[in-house]
Coordinates of C-alpha atoms and ligand atoms in Angstrom, one line a residue:
X1 CA 0.0 0.0 0.0
X2 CA 1.3 3.4 -0.8
X3 CA 2.4 5.3 2.4
X4 CA 0.7 8.5 1.1
X5 CA -2.7 6.9 1.5
X6 CA -2.2 6.2 5.2
X7 CA -1.7 9.9 6.0
X8 CA -5.0 11.4 7.1
X9 CA -6.1 14.0 4.6
X10 CA -6.7 16.7 7.3
X11 CA -3.0 16.7 8.2
X12 CA -1.9 17.6 4.7
X13 CA -1.1 20.4 4.3
X14 CA 0.0 21.3 7.8
X15 CA -2.7 23.3 9.6
X16 CA -1.8 26.9 10.4
X17 CA -1.3 27.6 14.1
X18 CA -4.6 29.6 14.4
X19 CA -7.1 26.8 13.8
X20 CA -10.2 28.0 11.9
X21 CA -13.6 27.3 13.6
X22 CA -14.7 25.1 10.7
X23 CA -12.4 22.7 8.7
X24 CA -11.9 23.6 5.1
X25 CA -14.2 21.5 2.8
X26 CA -12.5 19.0 0.5
X27 CA -11.2 20.8 -2.6
X28 CA -13.6 20.6 -5.5
X29 CA -15.3 23.0 -7.8
X30 CA -18.6 24.3 -6.3
X31 CA -21.4 26.5 -7.3
X32 CA -22.8 28.0 -4.1
X33 CA -26.5 28.8 -4.4
X34 CA -29.3 29.3 -1.8
X35 CA -31.9 26.5 -2.2
X36 CA -34.5 29.0 -3.4
X37 CA -32.2 30.3 -6.2
X38 CA -31.5 26.8 -7.3
X39 CA -35.3 26.1 -7.5
X40 CA -35.9 29.1 -9.7
X41 CA -32.9 28.2 -11.9
X42 CA -34.1 24.6 -12.3
X43 CA -37.6 25.8 -13.1
X44 CA -36.2 28.2 -15.8
X45 CA -34.2 25.4 -17.3
X46 CA -37.3 23.2 -17.5
X47 CA -39.2 26.0 -19.1
X48 CA -36.6 26.5 -21.8
X49 CA -35.5 22.9 -22.3
X50 CA -38.6 20.8 -22.0
X51 CA -41.4 23.0 -23.2
X52 CA -40.5 23.8 -26.8
X53 CA -43.5 21.9 -28.1
X54 CA -45.8 23.7 -25.7
X55 CA -44.6 27.1 -26.8
X56 CA -44.7 26.0 -30.5
X57 CA -48.4 25.0 -30.0
X58 CA -49.1 28.3 -28.2
X59 CA -47.6 30.4 -31.0
X60 CA -49.4 28.6 -33.8
X61 CA -51.2 31.2 -35.9
X62 CA -49.3 34.2 -34.4
X63 CA -46.8 36.4 -36.1
X64 CA -43.4 37.4 -34.7
X65 CA -44.0 41.0 -35.9
X66 CA -47.0 41.5 -33.6
X67 CA -45.8 42.9 -30.2
X68 CA -48.8 41.0 -28.6
X69 CA -47.1 37.7 -29.6
X70 CA -44.1 38.6 -27.4
X71 CA -46.2 39.6 -24.5
X72 CA -48.1 36.3 -24.8
X73 CA -44.9 34.3 -25.0
X74 CA -43.4 36.1 -22.0
X75 CA -46.6 35.6 -19.9
X76 CA -46.7 31.9 -20.7
X77 CA -43.0 31.5 -19.9
X78 CA -43.4 33.2 -16.6
X79 CA -46.5 31.1 -15.8
X80 CA -44.7 27.8 -16.7
X81 CA -41.7 28.7 -14.7
X82 CA -43.9 29.7 -11.7
X83 CA -45.7 26.4 -11.9
X84 CA -42.5 24.4 -11.7
X85 CA -41.1 26.7 -9.0
X86 CA -44.1 26.1 -6.9
X87 CA -44.0 22.4 -7.5
X88 CA -40.5 22.2 -6.1
X89 CA -40.9 24.8 -3.4
X90 CA -43.9 23.1 -1.9
X91 CA -42.5 19.6 -1.8
X92 CA -38.8 19.9 -1.3
X93 CA -37.1 21.0 1.9
X94 CA -33.5 22.3 1.3
X95 CA -32.0 18.8 1.6
X96 CA -34.3 17.4 -1.0
X97 CA -34.1 20.3 -3.5
X98 CA -31.3 18.6 -5.5
X99 CA -32.9 15.1 -5.8
X100 CA -36.3 16.5 -6.6
X101 CA -34.9 18.8 -9.3
X102 CA -32.9 15.9 -10.7
X103 CA -35.9 13.7 -10.9
X104 CA -38.0 16.4 -12.6
X105 CA -35.2 17.1 -15.1
X106 CA -34.9 13.4 -16.1
X107 CA -38.6 13.0 -16.3
X108 CA -38.9 16.2 -18.3
X109 CA -36.2 15.1 -20.7
X110 CA -37.9 11.7 -21.4
X111 CA -41.3 13.3 -21.6
X112 CA -40.3 16.0 -24.0
X113 CA -38.5 13.5 -26.2
X114 CA -41.8 11.5 -26.7
X115 CA -43.9 14.6 -27.2
X116 CA -41.5 15.9 -29.7
X117 CA -40.7 12.7 -31.6
X118 CA -44.2 11.1 -31.7
X119 CA -46.6 13.9 -31.1
X120 CA -48.0 12.0 -28.1
X121 CA -50.1 13.8 -25.5
X122 CA -49.0 13.0 -21.9
X123 CA -52.5 12.7 -20.4
X124 CA -53.5 10.1 -17.7
X125 CA -54.5 7.5 -20.3
X126 CA -51.1 7.7 -21.9
X127 CA -49.3 7.5 -18.6
X128 CA -51.4 4.5 -17.7
X129 CA -50.1 3.0 -20.9
X130 CA -46.6 3.8 -19.9
X131 CA -47.0 2.4 -16.4
X132 CA -48.4 -0.9 -17.7
X133 CA -45.9 -1.4 -20.5
X134 CA -43.9 -4.5 -20.2
X135 CA -40.1 -4.8 -20.4
X136 CA -40.0 -5.8 -24.1
X137 CA -42.1 -2.9 -25.1
X138 CA -40.0 -0.5 -23.1
X139 CA -36.8 -1.8 -24.6
X140 CA -38.2 -1.1 -28.1
X141 CA -38.6 2.6 -27.2
X142 CA -34.9 3.0 -26.3
X143 CA -32.7 4.1 -29.1
X144 CA -29.6 6.3 -29.9
X145 CA -31.7 9.4 -30.6
X146 CA -33.3 9.1 -27.2
X147 CA -29.8 8.6 -25.7
X148 CA -28.4 11.8 -27.3
X149 CA -31.5 13.7 -26.1
X150 CA -31.1 12.4 -22.6
X151 CA -27.4 13.3 -22.6
X152 CA -28.2 16.9 -23.6
X153 CA -31.3 17.5 -21.5
X154 CA -30.7 15.3 -18.5
X155 CA -27.1 14.1 -18.0
X156 CA -25.5 17.5 -18.6
X157 CA -27.8 19.5 -16.3
X158 CA -27.5 16.8 -13.7
X159 CA -23.7 17.2 -14.0
X160 CA -24.1 20.9 -13.2
X161 CA -26.4 20.1 -10.4
X162 CA -23.8 17.8 -8.9
X163 CA -21.5 20.9 -8.3
X164 CA -24.2 23.0 -6.5
X165 CA -23.8 23.5 -2.8
X166 CA -26.6 25.0 -0.8
X167 CA -25.4 26.8 2.3
X168 CA -27.2 26.0 5.5
X169 CA -29.2 28.6 7.4
X170 CA -31.3 28.8 10.5
X171 CA -34.8 27.2 10.3
X172 CA -36.3 30.7 10.8
X173 CA -34.4 32.0 7.8
X174 CA -35.3 28.9 5.8
X175 CA -39.1 29.3 6.4
X176 CA -39.0 33.1 5.6
X177 CA -37.2 32.4 2.4
X178 CA -39.4 29.6 1.4
X179 CA -42.6 31.4 2.2
X180 CA -41.3 34.4 0.2
X181 CA -40.5 32.2 -2.8
X182 CA -44.0 30.6 -2.8
X183 CA -45.6 34.0 -2.4
X184 CA -43.6 35.6 -5.3
X185 CA -44.2 32.5 -7.5
X186 CA -48.0 32.7 -6.8
X187 CA -48.0 36.4 -7.6
X188 CA -46.1 35.7 -10.8
X189 CA -48.4 32.9 -11.8
X190 CA -51.6 34.9 -11.1
X191 CA -50.2 38.1 -12.7
X192 CA -49.0 36.4 -15.9
X193 CA -52.3 34.5 -16.3
X194 CA -54.3 37.7 -15.7
X195 CA -52.2 39.6 -18.2
X196 CA -53.2 37.3 -21.0
X197 CA -56.5 36.1 -19.6
X198 CA -58.7 36.7 -22.6
X199 CA -56.5 34.9 -25.2
X200 CA -55.5 32.2 -22.7
X201 CA -59.2 31.4 -22.0
X202 CA -59.9 31.1 -25.7
X203 CA -56.7 29.1 -26.3
X204 CA -57.3 26.5 -23.5
X205 CA -61.0 26.1 -24.6
X206 CA -60.1 25.4 -28.2
X207 CA -56.9 23.4 -27.4
X208 CA -57.8 21.5 -24.3
X209 CA -54.9 19.1 -24.8
X210 CA -52.2 21.7 -24.9
X211 CA -52.0 21.8 -21.1
X212 CA -50.6 18.2 -21.3
X213 CA -47.6 19.6 -23.1
X214 CA -46.5 21.6 -20.0
X215 CA -43.5 19.4 -19.0
X216 CA -42.9 18.0 -16.5
X217 CA -45.8 19.4 -14.5
X218 CA -48.4 17.6 -16.7
X219 CA -46.4 14.4 -16.4
X220 CA -46.4 14.6 -12.6
X221 CA -50.1 15.3 -12.7
X222 CA -51.0 12.6 -15.2
X223 CA -48.9 10.0 -13.4
X224 CA -50.5 10.8 -10.1
X225 CA -54.0 10.6 -11.6
X226 CA -53.1 7.2 -13.3
X227 CA -51.7 5.8 -10.1
X228 CA -54.7 7.0 -8.0
X229 CA -57.0 5.4 -10.5
X230 CA -55.1 2.1 -10.4
X231 CA -55.0 2.1 -6.7
X232 CA -58.7 2.7 -6.4
X233 CA -59.4 -0.1 -8.9
X234 CA -57.1 -2.4 -7.0
X235 CA -58.9 -1.9 -3.6
X236 CA -62.5 -1.9 -4.9
X237 CA -63.9 -5.2 -5.9
X238 CA -65.4 -5.1 -9.4
X239 CA -69.1 -4.8 -9.6
X240 CA -70.9 -7.9 -10.7
X241 CA -72.1 -7.5 -14.3
X242 CA -75.2 -9.3 -15.4
X243 CA -76.0 -11.3 -12.3
X244 CA -79.0 -12.7 -14.2
X245 CA -76.8 -14.2 -17.0
X246 CA -77.9 -17.8 -17.9
X247 CA -77.7 -20.2 -20.8
X248 CA -80.1 -19.5 -23.7
X249 CA -82.8 -21.8 -24.9
X250 CA -80.6 -23.2 -27.6
X251 CA -78.1 -24.8 -25.3
X252 CA -80.1 -28.0 -24.5
X253 CA -80.8 -28.6 -28.2
X254 CA -77.2 -28.1 -29.3
X255 CA -76.0 -30.9 -31.5
X256 CA -72.3 -30.0 -31.3
X257 CA -70.2 -28.1 -28.8
X258 CA -69.5 -24.4 -29.7
X259 CA -66.2 -22.6 -29.9
X260 CA -65.9 -18.9 -30.5
X261 CA -62.4 -17.8 -31.2
X262 CA -62.0 -14.1 -30.5
X263 CA -58.8 -12.6 -31.8
X264 CA -58.1 -9.2 -30.2
X265 CA -55.8 -7.4 -32.6
X266 CA -53.2 -4.8 -31.7
X267 CA -52.6 -1.4 -33.4
X268 CA -54.0 -2.6 -36.8
X269 CA -55.6 0.3 -38.6
X270 CA -58.5 0.0 -41.1
X271 CA -56.7 2.3 -43.6
X272 CA -54.0 -0.3 -44.4
X273 CA -56.3 -3.3 -44.4
X274 CA -56.3 -5.0 -47.8
X275 CA -59.9 -6.1 -47.5
X276 CA -60.9 -2.5 -47.0
X277 CA -59.5 -1.5 -50.4
X278 CA -56.0 -0.4 -49.4
X279 CA -53.9 0.0 -52.5
X280 CA -51.7 -2.8 -51.3
X281 CA -53.0 -6.3 -50.7
X282 CA -52.1 -6.8 -47.0
X283 CA -54.7 -9.5 -46.5
X284 CA -54.3 -11.9 -49.4
X285 CA -55.2 -15.0 -47.5
X286 CA -58.3 -13.6 -45.9
X287 CA -59.4 -12.3 -49.3
X288 CA -59.3 -15.9 -50.5
X289 CA -61.2 -17.3 -47.5
X290 CA -64.7 -18.4 -48.5
X291 CA -67.4 -17.0 -46.3
X292 CA -65.3 -14.3 -44.7
X293 CA -67.3 -11.3 -43.5
X294 CA -65.2 -8.1 -43.5
X295 CA -66.6 -5.1 -41.6
X296 CA -65.0 -2.2 -43.4
X297 CA -66.2 0.7 -41.2
X298 CA -65.5 -0.1 -37.5
X299 CA -64.9 2.5 -34.9
X300 CA -62.8 1.6 -31.9
X301 CA -63.6 2.6 -28.3
X302 CA -60.3 4.3 -27.6
X303 CA -56.9 5.0 -29.1
X304 CA -54.9 2.9 -26.7
X305 CA -55.0 -0.6 -25.3
X306 CA -55.5 0.7 -21.8
X307 CA -58.8 2.4 -22.9
X308 CA -60.0 0.2 -25.7
X309 CA -59.6 -3.2 -24.1
X310 CA -61.7 -2.6 -21.0
X311 CA -64.2 -0.6 -23.1
X312 CA -64.7 -3.2 -25.8
X313 CA -65.5 -5.8 -23.2
X314 CA -67.8 -3.5 -21.2
X315 CA -71.5 -2.9 -21.3
X316 CA -71.0 0.9 -21.5
X317 CA -68.9 1.0 -24.7
X318 CA -68.1 4.4 -26.2
X319 CA -71.8 5.3 -26.2
X320 CA -72.0 5.5 -22.4
X321 CA -68.3 5.9 -21.8
X322 CA -67.4 6.2 -18.1
X323 CA -63.9 5.1 -17.3
X324 CA -64.5 4.6 -13.6
X325 CA -67.7 2.6 -14.2
X326 CA -65.9 0.4 -16.7
X327 CA -62.8 -0.2 -14.6
X328 CA -64.9 -0.8 -11.5
X329 CA -67.1 -3.5 -13.2
X330 CA -66.7 -7.0 -14.4
X331 CA -66.4 -7.5 -18.1
X332 CA -68.6 -9.5 -20.5
X333 CA -66.1 -12.3 -20.1
X334 CA -67.0 -12.7 -16.4
X335 CA -70.7 -12.5 -17.3
X336 CA -70.3 -15.2 -20.0
X337 CA -68.3 -17.4 -17.5
X338 CA -71.1 -17.1 -15.0
X339 CA -73.6 -18.3 -17.5
X340 CA -71.5 -21.4 -18.1
X341 CA -69.3 -20.5 -21.1
X342 CA -65.8 -21.8 -20.7
X343 CA -63.7 -18.6 -21.1
X344 CA -60.0 -18.7 -21.6
X345 CA -57.6 -15.7 -22.3
X346 CA -54.3 -16.3 -24.0
X347 CA -52.0 -13.3 -24.0
X348 CA -49.1 -12.3 -26.3
X349 CA -48.9 -8.8 -25.0
X350 CA -48.9 -6.8 -21.7
X351 CA -52.0 -8.5 -20.2
X352 CA -55.8 -8.2 -20.4
X353 CA -56.1 -4.9 -18.5
X354 CA -58.4 -6.5 -15.9
X355 CA -61.0 -7.8 -18.3
X356 CA -60.0 -11.4 -17.7
X357 CA -59.1 -11.1 -14.0
X358 CA -59.8 -14.4 -12.1
X359 CA -60.6 -16.3 -15.3
X360 CA -58.5 -19.1 -16.8
X361 CA -55.7 -18.0 -19.0
X362 CA -52.0 -18.3 -20.0
X363 CA -49.4 -16.4 -21.9
X364 CA -47.4 -17.3 -25.0
X365 CA -44.2 -16.3 -23.2
X366 CA -44.8 -19.0 -20.5
X367 CA -45.9 -21.6 -23.1
X368 CA -42.7 -20.7 -24.9
X369 CA -43.4 -22.6 -28.2
X370 CA -40.2 -23.7 -30.0
X371 CA -38.8 -21.2 -32.5
X372 CA -41.4 -18.5 -31.8
X373 CA -40.0 -16.6 -28.8
X374 CA -36.8 -14.6 -28.5
X375 CA -35.3 -11.5 -26.9
X376 CA -38.0 -9.3 -28.4
X377 CA -41.0 -11.4 -27.2
X378 CA -43.0 -14.1 -29.1
X379 CA -44.5 -14.1 -32.5
X380 CA -48.3 -14.3 -32.6
X381 CA -48.4 -17.8 -34.1
X382 CA -47.5 -18.9 -30.6
X383 CA -51.2 -18.0 -29.7
X384 CA -52.3 -21.0 -31.8
X385 CA -49.7 -23.7 -30.8
X386 CA -52.2 -26.2 -29.5
X387 CA -55.4 -25.0 -31.3
X388 CA -55.9 -28.4 -33.0
X389 CA -55.5 -30.3 -29.7
X390 CA -57.9 -28.0 -27.9
X391 CA -60.5 -28.3 -30.7
X392 CA -60.1 -32.1 -30.6
X393 CA -60.6 -32.0 -26.8
X394 CA -63.8 -30.0 -27.2
X395 CA -65.1 -32.3 -30.0
X396 CA -64.7 -35.3 -27.6
X397 CA -66.5 -33.4 -24.8
X398 CA -70.2 -32.7 -24.0
X399 CA -72.3 -31.3 -26.9
X400 CA -73.8 -28.6 -24.8
X401 CA -70.5 -27.0 -24.0
X402 CA -69.7 -23.5 -25.1
X403 CA -66.2 -22.1 -25.2
X404 CA -64.9 -18.6 -25.8
X405 CA -61.1 -18.5 -26.4
X406 CA -59.6 -15.0 -26.6
X407 CA -56.2 -14.6 -28.3
X408 CA -54.6 -11.3 -27.5
X409 CA -52.1 -10.4 -30.2
X410 CA -48.9 -8.3 -30.1
X411 CA -50.1 -7.6 -33.7
X412 CA -48.7 -4.3 -35.1
X413 CA -47.4 -3.0 -31.8
X414 CA -44.9 -0.2 -32.6
X415 CA -42.5 1.3 -33.0
X416 CA -40.6 -1.9 -33.8
X417 CA -43.0 -3.1 -36.4
X418 CA -40.3 -5.2 -38.1
X419 CA -40.0 -7.4 -35.0
X420 CA -43.7 -8.4 -35.3
X421 CA -43.3 -10.9 -38.1
X422 CA -40.9 -13.6 -39.2
X423 CA -38.6 -12.8 -42.2
X424 CA -40.9 -14.8 -44.5
X425 CA -43.4 -11.9 -44.2
X426 CA -40.9 -9.2 -45.2
X427 CA -42.6 -8.7 -48.5
X428 CA -42.8 -4.9 -48.7
X429 CA -39.3 -3.5 -48.8
X430 CA -37.2 -1.7 -47.8
X431 CA -38.4 -1.8 -44.2
X432 CA -37.7 0.2 -41.1
X433 CA -35.7 -2.3 -39.0
X434 CA -34.8 0.2 -36.3
X435 CA -36.8 0.9 -33.1
X436 CA -36.1 4.6 -33.8
X437 CA -38.6 5.7 -36.3
X438 CA -36.7 9.0 -36.8
X439 CA -34.0 7.0 -38.5
X440 CA -36.4 5.7 -41.1
X441 CA -38.2 7.1 -44.1
X442 CA -42.0 7.1 -44.0
X443 CA -41.9 4.5 -46.8
X444 CA -39.8 2.1 -44.7
X445 CA -42.0 2.6 -41.7
X446 CA -45.2 1.9 -43.7
X447 CA -43.5 -1.2 -45.3
X448 CA -42.7 -2.7 -41.9
X449 CA -46.2 -1.9 -40.7
X450 CA -47.8 -3.5 -43.7
X451 CA -45.6 -6.6 -43.4
X452 CA -46.9 -7.0 -39.8
X453 CA -50.5 -6.9 -41.2
X454 CA -49.6 -9.6 -43.7
X455 CA -48.6 -11.8 -40.7
X456 CA -51.9 -11.1 -39.0
X457 CA -53.6 -12.1 -42.2
X458 CA -51.7 -15.4 -42.2
X459 CA -52.6 -15.9 -38.5
X460 CA -56.3 -15.4 -39.0
X461 CA -56.5 -17.4 -42.3
X462 CA -54.7 -20.3 -40.6
X463 CA -57.0 -20.1 -37.6
X464 CA -60.0 -20.3 -39.9
X465 CA -58.6 -23.3 -41.7
X466 CA -58.1 -25.1 -38.5
X467 CA -61.5 -24.3 -37.2
X468 CA -63.0 -25.4 -40.5
X469 CA -61.2 -28.7 -40.3
X470 CA -63.1 -29.4 -37.0
X471 CA -66.5 -28.0 -38.2
X472 CA -68.1 -31.5 -38.5
X473 CA -67.6 -32.0 -34.8
X474 CA -67.7 -28.5 -33.4
X475 CA -69.7 -25.4 -34.3
X476 CA -67.0 -22.8 -34.7
X477 CA -66.7 -19.0 -35.3
X478 CA -63.9 -16.5 -35.5
X479 CA -64.2 -12.9 -34.6
X480 CA -61.2 -10.6 -35.1
X481 CA -61.1 -6.9 -34.2
X482 CA -58.2 -4.6 -33.6
X483 CA -58.1 -2.5 -30.4
X484 CA -57.2 0.8 -32.0
X485 CA -55.4 2.2 -35.0
X486 CA -52.0 3.9 -35.5
X487 CA -50.6 7.1 -36.9
X488 CA -47.8 6.5 -39.4
X489 CA -46.5 10.0 -39.9
X490 CA -49.7 11.7 -41.0
X491 CA -49.6 15.4 -39.7
X492 CA -46.3 14.5 -38.0
X493 CA -48.0 12.0 -35.7
X494 CA -46.7 8.6 -34.9
X495 CA -48.0 5.7 -32.8
X496 CA -51.3 6.1 -31.0
X497 CA -53.0 7.2 -27.8
X498 CA -54.3 10.7 -28.9
X499 CA -57.1 11.9 -26.7
X500 CA -60.4 10.7 -28.2
X501 CA -61.7 14.1 -29.1
X502 CA -58.6 14.9 -31.2
X503 CA -57.7 11.5 -32.5
X504 CA -57.3 11.2 -36.3
X505 CA -59.4 8.5 -38.0
X506 CA -56.3 6.3 -38.6
X507 CA -56.2 5.8 -34.8
X508 CA -59.9 5.2 -34.3
X509 CA -60.9 3.1 -37.4
X510 CA -60.0 -0.6 -37.0
X511 CA -60.2 -3.7 -39.1
X512 CA -62.8 -6.4 -38.1
X513 CA -63.6 -9.8 -39.7
X514 CA -66.0 -12.6 -38.8
X515 CA -66.2 -16.1 -40.0
X516 CA -68.8 -18.8 -39.0
X517 CA -68.9 -22.5 -39.9
X518 CA -71.8 -23.6 -42.1
X519 CA -73.0 -25.7 -39.3
X520 CA -73.1 -22.7 -36.9
X521 CA -75.2 -20.7 -39.5
X522 CA -77.6 -23.6 -39.5
X523 CA -77.6 -24.2 -35.8
X524 CA -78.4 -20.6 -35.0
X525 CA -80.7 -20.1 -38.0
X526 CA -78.4 -17.3 -39.3
X527 CA -78.8 -16.1 -42.9
X528 CA -75.4 -15.7 -44.5
X529 CA -76.3 -13.0 -47.0
X530 CA -78.1 -11.0 -44.3
X531 CA -74.9 -11.0 -42.2
X532 CA -72.9 -10.1 -45.3
X533 CA -75.1 -7.1 -45.8
X534 CA -74.8 -6.1 -42.1
X535 CA -71.0 -6.2 -42.5
X536 CA -71.3 -3.5 -45.1
X537 CA -72.9 -1.2 -42.5
X538 CA -70.9 0.8 -39.9
X539 CA -70.1 -1.1 -36.7
X540 CA -68.3 -0.2 -33.4
X541 CA -66.5 -1.9 -30.6
X542 CA -69.7 -1.2 -28.7
X543 CA -71.3 -4.1 -30.7
X544 CA -68.9 -6.7 -29.4
X545 CA -70.5 -7.1 -26.0
X546 CA -74.0 -7.9 -27.4
X547 CA -72.7 -9.8 -30.5
X548 CA -70.8 -12.2 -28.1
X549 CA -74.0 -12.7 -26.0
X550 CA -75.9 -13.5 -29.2
X551 CA -73.3 -15.9 -30.7
X552 CA -72.8 -17.7 -27.4
X553 CA -76.5 -17.7 -26.7
X554 CA -76.4 -16.2 -23.2
X555 CA -79.4 -14.4 -21.8
X556 CA -79.3 -11.3 -19.6
X557 CA -81.4 -8.2 -19.3
X558 CA -78.3 -6.3 -20.5
X559 CA -78.6 -7.7 -24.0
X560 CA -79.7 -5.2 -26.6
X561 CA -80.6 -7.0 -29.9
X562 CA -80.1 -3.7 -31.8
X563 CA -76.4 -3.8 -30.8
X564 CA -75.9 -7.5 -31.8
X565 CA -74.5 -7.5 -35.3
X566 CA -76.2 -10.8 -36.1
X567 CA -79.5 -10.3 -34.3
X568 CA -81.5 -9.2 -37.4
X569 CA -80.2 -12.2 -39.3
X570 CA -81.4 -14.9 -36.9
X571 CA -84.5 -16.8 -37.4
X572 CA -83.8 -18.3 -40.8
X573 CA -85.3 -21.8 -41.0
X574 CA -82.6 -24.4 -40.1
Ligands
ZN601 ZN1 -53.2 -1.5 -28.3

């Protein structure tokens, strides 16, 4: 060991004979700032670094030559700075100012990246998506552009923060200073808002969502609201849905068991669906499938999995949308199970968002079918590994049995569209093979997206083939509907999750197909051409609840025939 290291530091250099009352601090570069000054500086940094998109939205339609524009900009900048000053001043005592500022800076850097790159809105629904995203999905969002952004807007400022030292003061002084800062910030906030009250009122009324661009305040607010909502849902038991549910009159007379395969798609948009007349044939196999019903005009219930999935399995739907009521209630799956339907949920994504809680289910990742799972998750064909065996099992079982098997796809989940299909489906080229959409041309992004649709086409057509092969022994039906659409660069937007009121059609219009075996048409007295005609009319996620009740022949007072896509076509002579 080097002898130097054994010498206590305080002894070198030799102390002067008059010993100072406090020992000198270890030598390092320091920026000495009172805690309150650091708070204001951190708030100013957040205003300038993380709110570019907020100011851009606020300045839309204004001209730089108009002096009012500058007054407007200044007032907003003061207000945003005051909000973040208050946020820190109210929660962080002196010792916690640095860690709180550090967390806000990192959160703001990440938030502003996603706002800027994808045009997302950081509302509670989006934050719920983020909080419920699994590891694979998170990994796909990490890329070099994000790393550079974080280096500039998080790592560098944190480096500066590291050198800040806040001198101590008496608790009296600390309280006086803090109360002063809060008071001045409140005055600045109120003053700046009053100064531009008229235009601000009009602006927030017309652009309700812009407040979600105030970063990181909106992120903190949205995360809090999402967590509170989740916590409330976790402690309240779900309300029973359809306690009167019972098997319909047809069950006793059933000649064969019934299997309805419900494939819940992911991020597939109607605009790129070959069957809907998209310029490219992205659904060649379904197009060649006899008896396939394509619903060309279907509106989703939301623009994200977190909203759409609970909503499409709820009695409320978009017609009577009430998030708390939906999340606080059982889903149609629980209702069907209570009536005696054997419900099973198989997931190849981040879970069923509560709609299958307590019901039998499994995940493709755990099944781990050979050759289909890897570092980036599992391919959707894993959902069907044992389909033949399951169908054979049902065929050998009681003829009154009714089964609903839900397959929850990873589908077209972005931004890594190219990871969603095996290389055999890389038909539209060149593709965007990066997780970082900014490194790709729009053409490459759309090519990868369309290839993922080709793979879903293959999945659905194969499922129908296998169902058809068992149709002599089992009455079978397939229903496919995507949860929401996707933006692929239109108006600078990518991905999905826009607030409902603002969402473009590409995020809300989804593909949907249905296929029934001939024996099921006969067993339920369904007229095929009637159903084909219904498929040409508009439909919505709201129809799913009642259509499932009809197909599975379950009776409850909640059933509305007008919302069952097949109701008007029943009653044909067998
Ligand atoms: Zn989704």
